[in-house]
Coordinates of N, CA and C in Angstrom, one line a residue:
Chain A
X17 N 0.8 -1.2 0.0 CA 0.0 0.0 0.0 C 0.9 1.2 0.0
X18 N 0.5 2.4 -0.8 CA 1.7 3.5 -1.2 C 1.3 4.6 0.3
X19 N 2.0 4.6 1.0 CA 2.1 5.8 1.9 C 2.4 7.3 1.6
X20 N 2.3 8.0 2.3 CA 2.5 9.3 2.2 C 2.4 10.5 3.1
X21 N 3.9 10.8 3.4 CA 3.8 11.8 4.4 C 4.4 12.7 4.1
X22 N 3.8 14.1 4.9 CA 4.1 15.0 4.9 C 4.9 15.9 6.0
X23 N 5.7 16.1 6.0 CA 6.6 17.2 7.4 C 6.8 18.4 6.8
X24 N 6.7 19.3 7.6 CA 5.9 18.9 8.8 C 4.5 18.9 8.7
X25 N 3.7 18.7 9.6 CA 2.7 18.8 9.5 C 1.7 20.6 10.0
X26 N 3.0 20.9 10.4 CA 2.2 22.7 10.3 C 3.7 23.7 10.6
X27 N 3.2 24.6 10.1 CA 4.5 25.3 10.1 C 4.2 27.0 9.8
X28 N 4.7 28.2 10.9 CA 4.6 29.9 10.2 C 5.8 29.8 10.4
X29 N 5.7 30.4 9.4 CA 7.2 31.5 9.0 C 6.9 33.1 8.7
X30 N 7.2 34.1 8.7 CA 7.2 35.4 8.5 C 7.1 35.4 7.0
X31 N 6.6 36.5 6.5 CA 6.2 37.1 5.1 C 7.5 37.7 4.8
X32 N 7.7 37.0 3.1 CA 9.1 36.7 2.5 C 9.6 36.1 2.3
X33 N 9.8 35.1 3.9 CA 10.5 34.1 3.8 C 10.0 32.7 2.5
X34 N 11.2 32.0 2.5 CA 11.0 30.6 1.1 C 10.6 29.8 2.2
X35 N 9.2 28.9 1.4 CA 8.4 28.2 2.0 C 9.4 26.8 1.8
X36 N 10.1 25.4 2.4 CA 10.0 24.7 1.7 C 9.3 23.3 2.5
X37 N 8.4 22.7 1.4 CA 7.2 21.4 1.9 C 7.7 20.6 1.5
X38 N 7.9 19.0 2.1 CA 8.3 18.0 1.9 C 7.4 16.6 2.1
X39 N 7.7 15.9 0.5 CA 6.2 14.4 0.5 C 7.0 13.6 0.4
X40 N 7.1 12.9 1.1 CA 7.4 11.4 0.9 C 6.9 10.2 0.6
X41 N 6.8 9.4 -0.2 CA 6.4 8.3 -0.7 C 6.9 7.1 -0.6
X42 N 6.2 5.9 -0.8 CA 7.1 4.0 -0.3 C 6.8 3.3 -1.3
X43 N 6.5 4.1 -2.5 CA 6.2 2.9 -3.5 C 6.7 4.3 -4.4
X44 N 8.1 3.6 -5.2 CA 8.5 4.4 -6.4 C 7.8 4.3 -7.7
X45 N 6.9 3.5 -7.9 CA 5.9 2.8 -9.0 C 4.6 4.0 -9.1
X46 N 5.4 5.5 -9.2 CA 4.4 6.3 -9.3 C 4.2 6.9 -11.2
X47 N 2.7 7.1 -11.3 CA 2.9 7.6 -12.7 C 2.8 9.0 -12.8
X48 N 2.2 9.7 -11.8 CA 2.4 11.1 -12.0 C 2.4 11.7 -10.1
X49 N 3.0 13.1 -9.8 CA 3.3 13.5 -8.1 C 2.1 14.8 -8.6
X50 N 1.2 15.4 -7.4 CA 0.4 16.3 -7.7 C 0.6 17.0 -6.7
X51 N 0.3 18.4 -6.4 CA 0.7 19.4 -5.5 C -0.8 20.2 -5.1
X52 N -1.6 19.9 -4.1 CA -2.5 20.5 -4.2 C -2.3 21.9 -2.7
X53 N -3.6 22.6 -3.1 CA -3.8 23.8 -1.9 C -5.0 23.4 -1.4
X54 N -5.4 23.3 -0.3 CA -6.5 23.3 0.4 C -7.2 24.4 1.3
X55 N -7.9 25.4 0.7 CA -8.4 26.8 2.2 C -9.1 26.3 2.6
X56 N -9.3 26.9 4.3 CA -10.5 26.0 5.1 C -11.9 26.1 4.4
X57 N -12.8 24.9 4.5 CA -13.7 24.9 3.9 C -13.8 24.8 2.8
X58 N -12.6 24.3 2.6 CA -13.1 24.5 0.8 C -12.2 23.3 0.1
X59 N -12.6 22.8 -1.2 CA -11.9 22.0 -2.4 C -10.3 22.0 -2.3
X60 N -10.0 21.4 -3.0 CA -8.6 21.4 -3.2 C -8.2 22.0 -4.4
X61 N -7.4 22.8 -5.0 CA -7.1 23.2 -6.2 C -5.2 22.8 -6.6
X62 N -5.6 22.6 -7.9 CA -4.3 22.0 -8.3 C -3.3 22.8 -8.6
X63 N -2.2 22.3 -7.4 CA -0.8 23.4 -8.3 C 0.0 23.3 -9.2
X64 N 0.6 22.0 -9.1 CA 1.4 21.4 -10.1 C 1.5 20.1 -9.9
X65 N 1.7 19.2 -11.2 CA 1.5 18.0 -11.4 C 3.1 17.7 -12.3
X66 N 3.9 16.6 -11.6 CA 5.0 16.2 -11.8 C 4.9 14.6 -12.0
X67 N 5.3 14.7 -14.2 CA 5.0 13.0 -14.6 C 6.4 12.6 -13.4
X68 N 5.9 11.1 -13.6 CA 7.0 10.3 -13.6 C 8.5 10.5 -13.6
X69 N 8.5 10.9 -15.2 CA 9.5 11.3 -15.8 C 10.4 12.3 -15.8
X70 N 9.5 13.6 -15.6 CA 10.0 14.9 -15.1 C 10.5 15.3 -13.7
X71 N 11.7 16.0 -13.7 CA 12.4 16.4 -12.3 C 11.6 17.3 -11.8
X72 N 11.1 18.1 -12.0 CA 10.7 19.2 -11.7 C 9.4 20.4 -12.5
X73 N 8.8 21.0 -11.5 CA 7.5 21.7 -12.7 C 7.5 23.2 -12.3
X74 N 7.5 24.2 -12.7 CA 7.6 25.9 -12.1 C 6.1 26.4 -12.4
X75 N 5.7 27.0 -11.7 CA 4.6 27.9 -11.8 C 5.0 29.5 -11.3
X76 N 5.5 30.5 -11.8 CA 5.2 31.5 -10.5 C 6.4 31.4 -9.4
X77 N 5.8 31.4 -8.6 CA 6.9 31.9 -7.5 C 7.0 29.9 -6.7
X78 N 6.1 29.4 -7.6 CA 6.0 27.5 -7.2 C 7.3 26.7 -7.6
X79 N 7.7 26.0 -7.2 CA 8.6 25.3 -8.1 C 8.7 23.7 -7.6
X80 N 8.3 22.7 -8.0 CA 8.2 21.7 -7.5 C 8.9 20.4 -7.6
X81 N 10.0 19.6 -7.0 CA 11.2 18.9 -8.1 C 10.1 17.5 -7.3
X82 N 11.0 16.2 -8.0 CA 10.2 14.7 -8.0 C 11.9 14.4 -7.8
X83 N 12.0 13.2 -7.0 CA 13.2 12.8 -6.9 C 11.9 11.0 -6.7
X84 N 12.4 10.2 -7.9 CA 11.4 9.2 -7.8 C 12.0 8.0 -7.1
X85 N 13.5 8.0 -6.9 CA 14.3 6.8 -6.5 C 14.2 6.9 -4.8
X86 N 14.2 8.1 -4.8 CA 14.4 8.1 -3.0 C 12.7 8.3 -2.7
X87 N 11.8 8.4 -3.6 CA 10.4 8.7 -2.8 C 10.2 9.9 -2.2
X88 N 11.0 11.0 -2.8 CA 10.7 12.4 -2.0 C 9.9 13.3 -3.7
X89 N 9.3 14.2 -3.1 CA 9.0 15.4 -3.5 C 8.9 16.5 -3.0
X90 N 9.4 18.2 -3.1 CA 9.4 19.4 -2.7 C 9.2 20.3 -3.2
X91 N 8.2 21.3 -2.4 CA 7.7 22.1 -3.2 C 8.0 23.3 -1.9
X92 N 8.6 24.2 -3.2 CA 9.4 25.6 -2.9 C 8.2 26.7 -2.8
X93 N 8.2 27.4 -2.1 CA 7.1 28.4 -2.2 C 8.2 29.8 -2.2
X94 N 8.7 30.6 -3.4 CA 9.5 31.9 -2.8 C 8.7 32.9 -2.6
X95 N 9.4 33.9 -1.6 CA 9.3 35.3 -1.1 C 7.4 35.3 -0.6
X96 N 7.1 34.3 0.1 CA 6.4 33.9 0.8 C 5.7 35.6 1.1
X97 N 3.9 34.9 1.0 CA 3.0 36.1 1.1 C 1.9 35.5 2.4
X98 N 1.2 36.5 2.9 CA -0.1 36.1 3.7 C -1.1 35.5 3.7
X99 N -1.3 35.8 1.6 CA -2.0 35.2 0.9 C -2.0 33.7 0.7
X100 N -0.5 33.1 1.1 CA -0.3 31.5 0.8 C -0.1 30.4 1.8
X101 N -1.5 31.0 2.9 CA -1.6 30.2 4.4 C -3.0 29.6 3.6
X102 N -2.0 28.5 4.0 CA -3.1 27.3 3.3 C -2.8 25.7 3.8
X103 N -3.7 24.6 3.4 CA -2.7 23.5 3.9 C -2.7 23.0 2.1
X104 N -1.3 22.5 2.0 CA -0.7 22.0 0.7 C -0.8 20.7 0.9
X105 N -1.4 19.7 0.3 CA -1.6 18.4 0.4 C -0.6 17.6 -1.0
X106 N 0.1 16.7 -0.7 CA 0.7 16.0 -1.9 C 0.3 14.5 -2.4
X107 N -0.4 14.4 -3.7 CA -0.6 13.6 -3.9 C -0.1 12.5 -5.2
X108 N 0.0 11.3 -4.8 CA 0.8 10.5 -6.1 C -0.2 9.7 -6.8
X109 N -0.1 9.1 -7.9 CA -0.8 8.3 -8.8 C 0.4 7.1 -9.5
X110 N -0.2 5.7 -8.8 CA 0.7 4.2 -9.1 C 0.2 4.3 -10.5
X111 N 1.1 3.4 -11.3 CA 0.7 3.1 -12.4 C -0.2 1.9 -11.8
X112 N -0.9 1.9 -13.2 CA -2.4 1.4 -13.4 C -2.9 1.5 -12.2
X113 N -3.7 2.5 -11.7 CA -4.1 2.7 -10.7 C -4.8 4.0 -10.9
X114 N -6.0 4.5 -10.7 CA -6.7 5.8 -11.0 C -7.2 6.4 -9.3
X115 N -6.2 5.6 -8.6 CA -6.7 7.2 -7.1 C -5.3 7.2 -7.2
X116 N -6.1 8.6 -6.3 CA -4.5 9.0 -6.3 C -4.3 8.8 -4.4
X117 N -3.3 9.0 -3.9 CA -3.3 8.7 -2.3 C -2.4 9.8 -1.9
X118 N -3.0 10.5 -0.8 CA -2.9 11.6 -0.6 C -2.0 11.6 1.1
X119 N -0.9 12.7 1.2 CA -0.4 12.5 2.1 C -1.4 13.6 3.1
X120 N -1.3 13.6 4.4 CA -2.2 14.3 5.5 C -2.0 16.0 5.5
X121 N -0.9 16.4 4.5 CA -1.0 18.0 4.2 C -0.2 18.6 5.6
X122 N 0.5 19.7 4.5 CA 1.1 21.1 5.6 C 0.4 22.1 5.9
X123 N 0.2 22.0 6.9 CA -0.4 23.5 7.5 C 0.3 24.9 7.5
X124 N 0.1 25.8 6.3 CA 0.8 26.7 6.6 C 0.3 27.8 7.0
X125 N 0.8 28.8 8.1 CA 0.3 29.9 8.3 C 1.5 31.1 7.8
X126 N 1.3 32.0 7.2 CA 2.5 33.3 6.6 C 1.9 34.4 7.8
X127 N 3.2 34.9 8.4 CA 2.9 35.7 9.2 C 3.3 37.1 8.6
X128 N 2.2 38.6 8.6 CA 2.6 39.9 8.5 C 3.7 40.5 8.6
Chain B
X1 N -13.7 27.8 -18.1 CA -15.2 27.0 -18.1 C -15.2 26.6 -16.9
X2 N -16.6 26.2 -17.1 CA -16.9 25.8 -15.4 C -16.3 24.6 -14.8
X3 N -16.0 24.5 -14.0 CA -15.4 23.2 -12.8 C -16.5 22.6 -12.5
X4 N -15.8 21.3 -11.9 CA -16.8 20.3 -10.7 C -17.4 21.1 -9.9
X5 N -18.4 20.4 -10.1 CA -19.8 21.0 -8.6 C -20.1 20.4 -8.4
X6 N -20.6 20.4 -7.0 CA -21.3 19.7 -6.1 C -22.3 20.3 -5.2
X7 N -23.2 19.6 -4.9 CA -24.4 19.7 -4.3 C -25.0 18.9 -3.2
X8 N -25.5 18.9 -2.0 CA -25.3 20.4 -1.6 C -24.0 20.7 -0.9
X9 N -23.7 22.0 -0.7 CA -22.5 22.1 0.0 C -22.5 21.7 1.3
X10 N -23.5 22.2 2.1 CA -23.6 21.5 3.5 C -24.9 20.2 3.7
X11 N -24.6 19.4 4.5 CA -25.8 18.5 4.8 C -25.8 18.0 5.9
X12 N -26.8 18.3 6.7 CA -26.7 18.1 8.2 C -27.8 16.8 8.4
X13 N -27.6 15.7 8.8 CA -28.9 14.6 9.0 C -28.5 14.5 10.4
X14 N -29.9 13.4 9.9 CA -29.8 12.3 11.8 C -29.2 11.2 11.7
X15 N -29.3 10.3 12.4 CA -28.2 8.9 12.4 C -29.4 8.4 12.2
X16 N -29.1 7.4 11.3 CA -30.2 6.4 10.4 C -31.1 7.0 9.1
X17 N -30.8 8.6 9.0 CA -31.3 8.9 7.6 C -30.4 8.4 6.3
X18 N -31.1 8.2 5.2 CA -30.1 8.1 3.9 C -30.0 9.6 3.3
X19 N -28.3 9.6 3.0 CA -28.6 10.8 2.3 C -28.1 10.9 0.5
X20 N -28.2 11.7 -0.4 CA -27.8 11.8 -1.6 C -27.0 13.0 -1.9
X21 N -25.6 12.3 -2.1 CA -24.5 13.8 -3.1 C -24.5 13.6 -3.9
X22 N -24.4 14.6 -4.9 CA -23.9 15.0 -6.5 C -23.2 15.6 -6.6
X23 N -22.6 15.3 -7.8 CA -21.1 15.6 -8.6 C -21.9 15.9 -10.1
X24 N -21.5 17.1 -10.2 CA -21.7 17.1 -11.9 C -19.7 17.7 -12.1
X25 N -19.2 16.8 -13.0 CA -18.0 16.7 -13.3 C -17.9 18.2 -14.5
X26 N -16.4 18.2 -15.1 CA -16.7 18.8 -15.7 C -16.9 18.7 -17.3
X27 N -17.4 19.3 -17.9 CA -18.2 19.2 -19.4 C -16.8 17.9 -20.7
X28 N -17.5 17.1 -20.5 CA -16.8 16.3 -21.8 C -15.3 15.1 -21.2
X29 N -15.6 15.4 -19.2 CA -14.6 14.7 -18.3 C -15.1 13.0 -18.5
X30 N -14.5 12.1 -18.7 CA -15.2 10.8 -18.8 C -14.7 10.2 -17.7
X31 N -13.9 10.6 -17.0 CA -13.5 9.8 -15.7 C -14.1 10.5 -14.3
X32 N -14.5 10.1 -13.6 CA -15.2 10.4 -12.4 C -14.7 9.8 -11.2
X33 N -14.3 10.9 -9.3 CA -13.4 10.1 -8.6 C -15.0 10.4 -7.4
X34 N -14.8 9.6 -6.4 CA -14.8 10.2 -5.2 C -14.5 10.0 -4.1
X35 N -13.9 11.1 -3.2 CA -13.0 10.7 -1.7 C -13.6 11.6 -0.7
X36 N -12.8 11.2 -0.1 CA -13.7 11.5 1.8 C -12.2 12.3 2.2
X37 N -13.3 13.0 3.0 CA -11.8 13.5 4.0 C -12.2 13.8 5.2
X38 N -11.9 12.8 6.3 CA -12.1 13.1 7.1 C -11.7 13.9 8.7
X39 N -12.2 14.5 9.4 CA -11.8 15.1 10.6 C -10.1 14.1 11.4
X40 N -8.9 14.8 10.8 CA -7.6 14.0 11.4 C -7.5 13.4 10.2
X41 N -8.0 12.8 9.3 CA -7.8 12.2 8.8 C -7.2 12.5 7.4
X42 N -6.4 11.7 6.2 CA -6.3 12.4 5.5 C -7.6 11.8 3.9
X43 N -7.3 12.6 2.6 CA -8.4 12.5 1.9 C -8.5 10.7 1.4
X44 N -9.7 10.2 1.7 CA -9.3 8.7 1.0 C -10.1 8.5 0.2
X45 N -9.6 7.1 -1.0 CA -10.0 7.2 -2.1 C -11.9 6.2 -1.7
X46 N -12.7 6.5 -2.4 CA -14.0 6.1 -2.4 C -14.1 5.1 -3.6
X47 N -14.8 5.9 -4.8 CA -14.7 5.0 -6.0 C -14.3 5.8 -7.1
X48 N -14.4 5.0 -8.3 CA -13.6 5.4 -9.6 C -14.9 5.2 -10.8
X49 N -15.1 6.4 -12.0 CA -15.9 5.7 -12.7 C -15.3 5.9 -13.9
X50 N -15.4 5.1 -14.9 CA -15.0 5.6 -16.1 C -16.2 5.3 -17.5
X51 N -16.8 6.8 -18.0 CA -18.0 6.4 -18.1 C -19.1 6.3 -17.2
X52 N -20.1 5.4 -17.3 CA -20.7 5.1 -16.3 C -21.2 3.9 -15.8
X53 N -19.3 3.1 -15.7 CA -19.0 2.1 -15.5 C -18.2 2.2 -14.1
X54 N -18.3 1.8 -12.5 CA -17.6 1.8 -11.8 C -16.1 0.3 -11.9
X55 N -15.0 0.6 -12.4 CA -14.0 -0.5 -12.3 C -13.6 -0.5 -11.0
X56 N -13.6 0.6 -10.2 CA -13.1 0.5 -9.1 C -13.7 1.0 -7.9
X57 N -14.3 0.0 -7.3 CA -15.0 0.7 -6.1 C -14.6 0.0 -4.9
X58 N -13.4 -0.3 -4.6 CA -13.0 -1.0 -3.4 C -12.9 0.1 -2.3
X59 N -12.8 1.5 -2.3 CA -12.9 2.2 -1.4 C -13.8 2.2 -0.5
X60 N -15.1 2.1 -0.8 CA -16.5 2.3 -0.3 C -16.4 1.5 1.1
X61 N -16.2 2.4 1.8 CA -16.1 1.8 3.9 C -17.0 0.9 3.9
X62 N -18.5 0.3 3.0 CA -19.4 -0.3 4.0 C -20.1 -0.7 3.0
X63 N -21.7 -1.7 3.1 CA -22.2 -1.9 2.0 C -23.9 -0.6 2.1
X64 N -23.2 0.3 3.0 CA -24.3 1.9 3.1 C -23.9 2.7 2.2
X65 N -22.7 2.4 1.4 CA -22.2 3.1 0.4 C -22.4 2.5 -0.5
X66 N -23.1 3.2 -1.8 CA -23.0 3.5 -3.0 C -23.1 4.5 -3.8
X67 N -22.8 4.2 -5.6 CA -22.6 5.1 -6.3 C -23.4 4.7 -7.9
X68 N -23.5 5.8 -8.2 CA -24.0 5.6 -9.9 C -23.6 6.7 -10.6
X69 N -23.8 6.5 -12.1 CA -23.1 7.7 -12.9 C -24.4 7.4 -13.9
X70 N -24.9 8.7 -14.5 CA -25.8 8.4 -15.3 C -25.3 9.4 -17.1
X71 N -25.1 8.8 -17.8 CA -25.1 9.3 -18.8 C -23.6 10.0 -19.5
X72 N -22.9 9.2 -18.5 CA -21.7 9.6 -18.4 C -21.2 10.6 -17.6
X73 N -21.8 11.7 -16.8 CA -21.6 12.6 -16.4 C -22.2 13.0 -15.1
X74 N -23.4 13.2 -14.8 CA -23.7 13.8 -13.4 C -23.6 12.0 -12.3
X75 N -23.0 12.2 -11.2 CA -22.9 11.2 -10.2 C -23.6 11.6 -9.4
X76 N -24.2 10.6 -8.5 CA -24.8 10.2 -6.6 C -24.0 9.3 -6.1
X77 N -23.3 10.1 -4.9 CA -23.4 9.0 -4.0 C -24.5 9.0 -2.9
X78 N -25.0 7.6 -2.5 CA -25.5 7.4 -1.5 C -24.9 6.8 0.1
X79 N -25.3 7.2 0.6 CA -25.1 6.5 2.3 C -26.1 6.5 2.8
X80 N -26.8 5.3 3.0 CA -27.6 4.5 3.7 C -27.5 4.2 4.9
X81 N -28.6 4.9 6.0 CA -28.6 4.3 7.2 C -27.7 4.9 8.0
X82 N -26.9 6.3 7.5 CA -26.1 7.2 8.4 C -25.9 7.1 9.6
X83 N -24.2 7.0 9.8 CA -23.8 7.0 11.3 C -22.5 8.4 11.8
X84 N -22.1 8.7 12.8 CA -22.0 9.4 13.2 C -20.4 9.7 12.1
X85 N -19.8 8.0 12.0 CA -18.7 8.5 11.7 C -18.4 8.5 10.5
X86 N -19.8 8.4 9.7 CA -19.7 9.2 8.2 C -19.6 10.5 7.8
X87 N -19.8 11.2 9.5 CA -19.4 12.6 9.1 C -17.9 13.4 8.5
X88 N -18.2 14.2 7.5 CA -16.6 14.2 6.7 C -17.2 15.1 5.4
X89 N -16.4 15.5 5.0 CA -15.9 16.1 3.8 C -15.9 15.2 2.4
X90 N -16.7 14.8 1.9 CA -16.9 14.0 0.3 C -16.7 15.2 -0.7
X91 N -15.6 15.1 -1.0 CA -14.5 15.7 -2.4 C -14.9 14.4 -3.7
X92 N -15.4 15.0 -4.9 CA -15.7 14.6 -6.3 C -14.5 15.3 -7.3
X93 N -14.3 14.5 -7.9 CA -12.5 14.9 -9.0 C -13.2 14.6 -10.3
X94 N -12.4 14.9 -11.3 CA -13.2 14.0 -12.9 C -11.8 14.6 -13.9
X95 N -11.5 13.9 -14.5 CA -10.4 13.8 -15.3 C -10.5 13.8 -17.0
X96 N -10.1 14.2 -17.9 CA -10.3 14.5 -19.1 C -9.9 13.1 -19.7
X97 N -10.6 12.6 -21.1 CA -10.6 11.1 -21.5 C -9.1 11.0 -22.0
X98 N -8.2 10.4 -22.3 CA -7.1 9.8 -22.9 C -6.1 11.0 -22.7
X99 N -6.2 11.2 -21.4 CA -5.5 12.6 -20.7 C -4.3 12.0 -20.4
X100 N -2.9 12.3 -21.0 CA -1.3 12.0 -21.1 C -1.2 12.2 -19.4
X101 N -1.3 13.8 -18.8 CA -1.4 13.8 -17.3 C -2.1 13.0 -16.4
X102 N -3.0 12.7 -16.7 CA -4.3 12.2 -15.3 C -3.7 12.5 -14.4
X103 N -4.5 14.5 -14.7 CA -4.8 15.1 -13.4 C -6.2 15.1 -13.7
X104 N -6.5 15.4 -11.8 CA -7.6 14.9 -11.7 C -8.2 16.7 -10.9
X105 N -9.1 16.9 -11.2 CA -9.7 18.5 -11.1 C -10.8 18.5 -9.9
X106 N -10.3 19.0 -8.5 CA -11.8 18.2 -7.9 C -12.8 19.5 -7.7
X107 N -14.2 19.3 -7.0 CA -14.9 19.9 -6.5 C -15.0 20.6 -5.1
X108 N -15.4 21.7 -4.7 CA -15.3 22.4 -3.3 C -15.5 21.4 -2.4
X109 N -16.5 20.2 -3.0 CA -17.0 19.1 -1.5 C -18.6 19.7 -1.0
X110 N -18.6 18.3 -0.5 CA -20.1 18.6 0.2 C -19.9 18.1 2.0
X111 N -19.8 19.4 2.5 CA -19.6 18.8 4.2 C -20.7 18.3 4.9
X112 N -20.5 17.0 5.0 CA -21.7 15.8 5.8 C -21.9 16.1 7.3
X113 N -22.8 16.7 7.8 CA -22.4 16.2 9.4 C -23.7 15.2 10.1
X114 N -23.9 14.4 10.8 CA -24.7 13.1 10.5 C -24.2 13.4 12.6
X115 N -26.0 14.0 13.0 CA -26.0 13.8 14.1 C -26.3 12.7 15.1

């Protein structure tokens, strides 16, 4: 069964500062790593989606690398705003397999 | 274009009502997910439709759970006979057909709470 964790599990830092989140995974047999945001109450929205194959995906001030042999993935948040307290959840997809398994998410709070 | 929706957003029952969620996916999505997230808990997978064929429904906690897809497109789940600790967050996803990515685009959720 593919695990998935997240550290930490909550974390402020001051506005500015580089965010960085960390997923870990136990089954390297992934076909694609997904990066989501969660606001309270609400859906999850997609940040970035890392194949298999690719090291790494940038959006913006996002930048997200896949390291598939060790089971890690990180997602960079720069020059951190107030606006990006949210919990970031990471999720993977096994080949032949259509859920995806989700690790328990970072809590982040950006402080003024 | 429009996203996954769901309906209703909040649902408050009693313990032993059945209740009914929908998912309308988004326009021309042929894959359909649904997961739970519960309080502590993190999101877990429910079932899988492709079309409106379930191949994968091993997630479903119990035989109070079920699902249907009609027409390819709008979903129900049901939970029969509601208990306390089906209260949670039911998140609906739907993914575009012969999609190289399969990412999966979900909905705001419908928050259960089941007195």
């Amino acid at each position: 069964k593919q695990e998935v964790t997240q550290i930490p599990a909550a974390l402020s830092v001051p506005e500015g500062e580089n965010l960085v989140l960390n997923c870990s995974f136990t089954d390297s047999a992934i076909y694609n790593l997904q990066w989501f945001r969660q606001d309270p109450g609400k859906g999850l929205t997609s940040l970035l989606l890392i194949q298999s194959s690719q090291r790494e995906q940038t959006s913006g001030r996002l930048n997200a690398s896949l390291d598939k042999s060790s089971g890690r993935s990180t997602l960079y948040i720069a020059a951190s705003q107030p606006g990006d307290s949210a919990t970031y959840l990471c999720a993977v997809l096994l080949y032949g397999n259509n859920r995806l398994a989700f690790g328990k998410g970072n809590q982040v709070v950006v402080i003024p | 274009g429009a996203g996954v929706s769901q309906s209703p957003s909040n649902k408050v029952t009693e313990k032993g009502k059945d209740v009914e969620l929908r998912c309308d996916p988004i326009s021309g999505h042929t894959a359909l997910y649904w997961y739970r997230q519960s309080l502590g808990q993190g999101l877990e997978f429910l079932i899988y439709f492709q079309g409106n064929s379930a191949p994968d429904k091993s997630g479903l906690p119990s035989d109070r759970f079920s699902a249907e897809r009609t027409g390819g497109s709008v979903s129900t789940l049901t939970i029969q006979r509601t208990q306390q600790e089906d209260s949670a967050v039911y998140l609906c996803a739907s993914s575009p057909p012969e999609s190289y990515y399969n990412e999966q685009f979900f909905g705001p959720g419908t928050r259960l709470t089941v007195l």
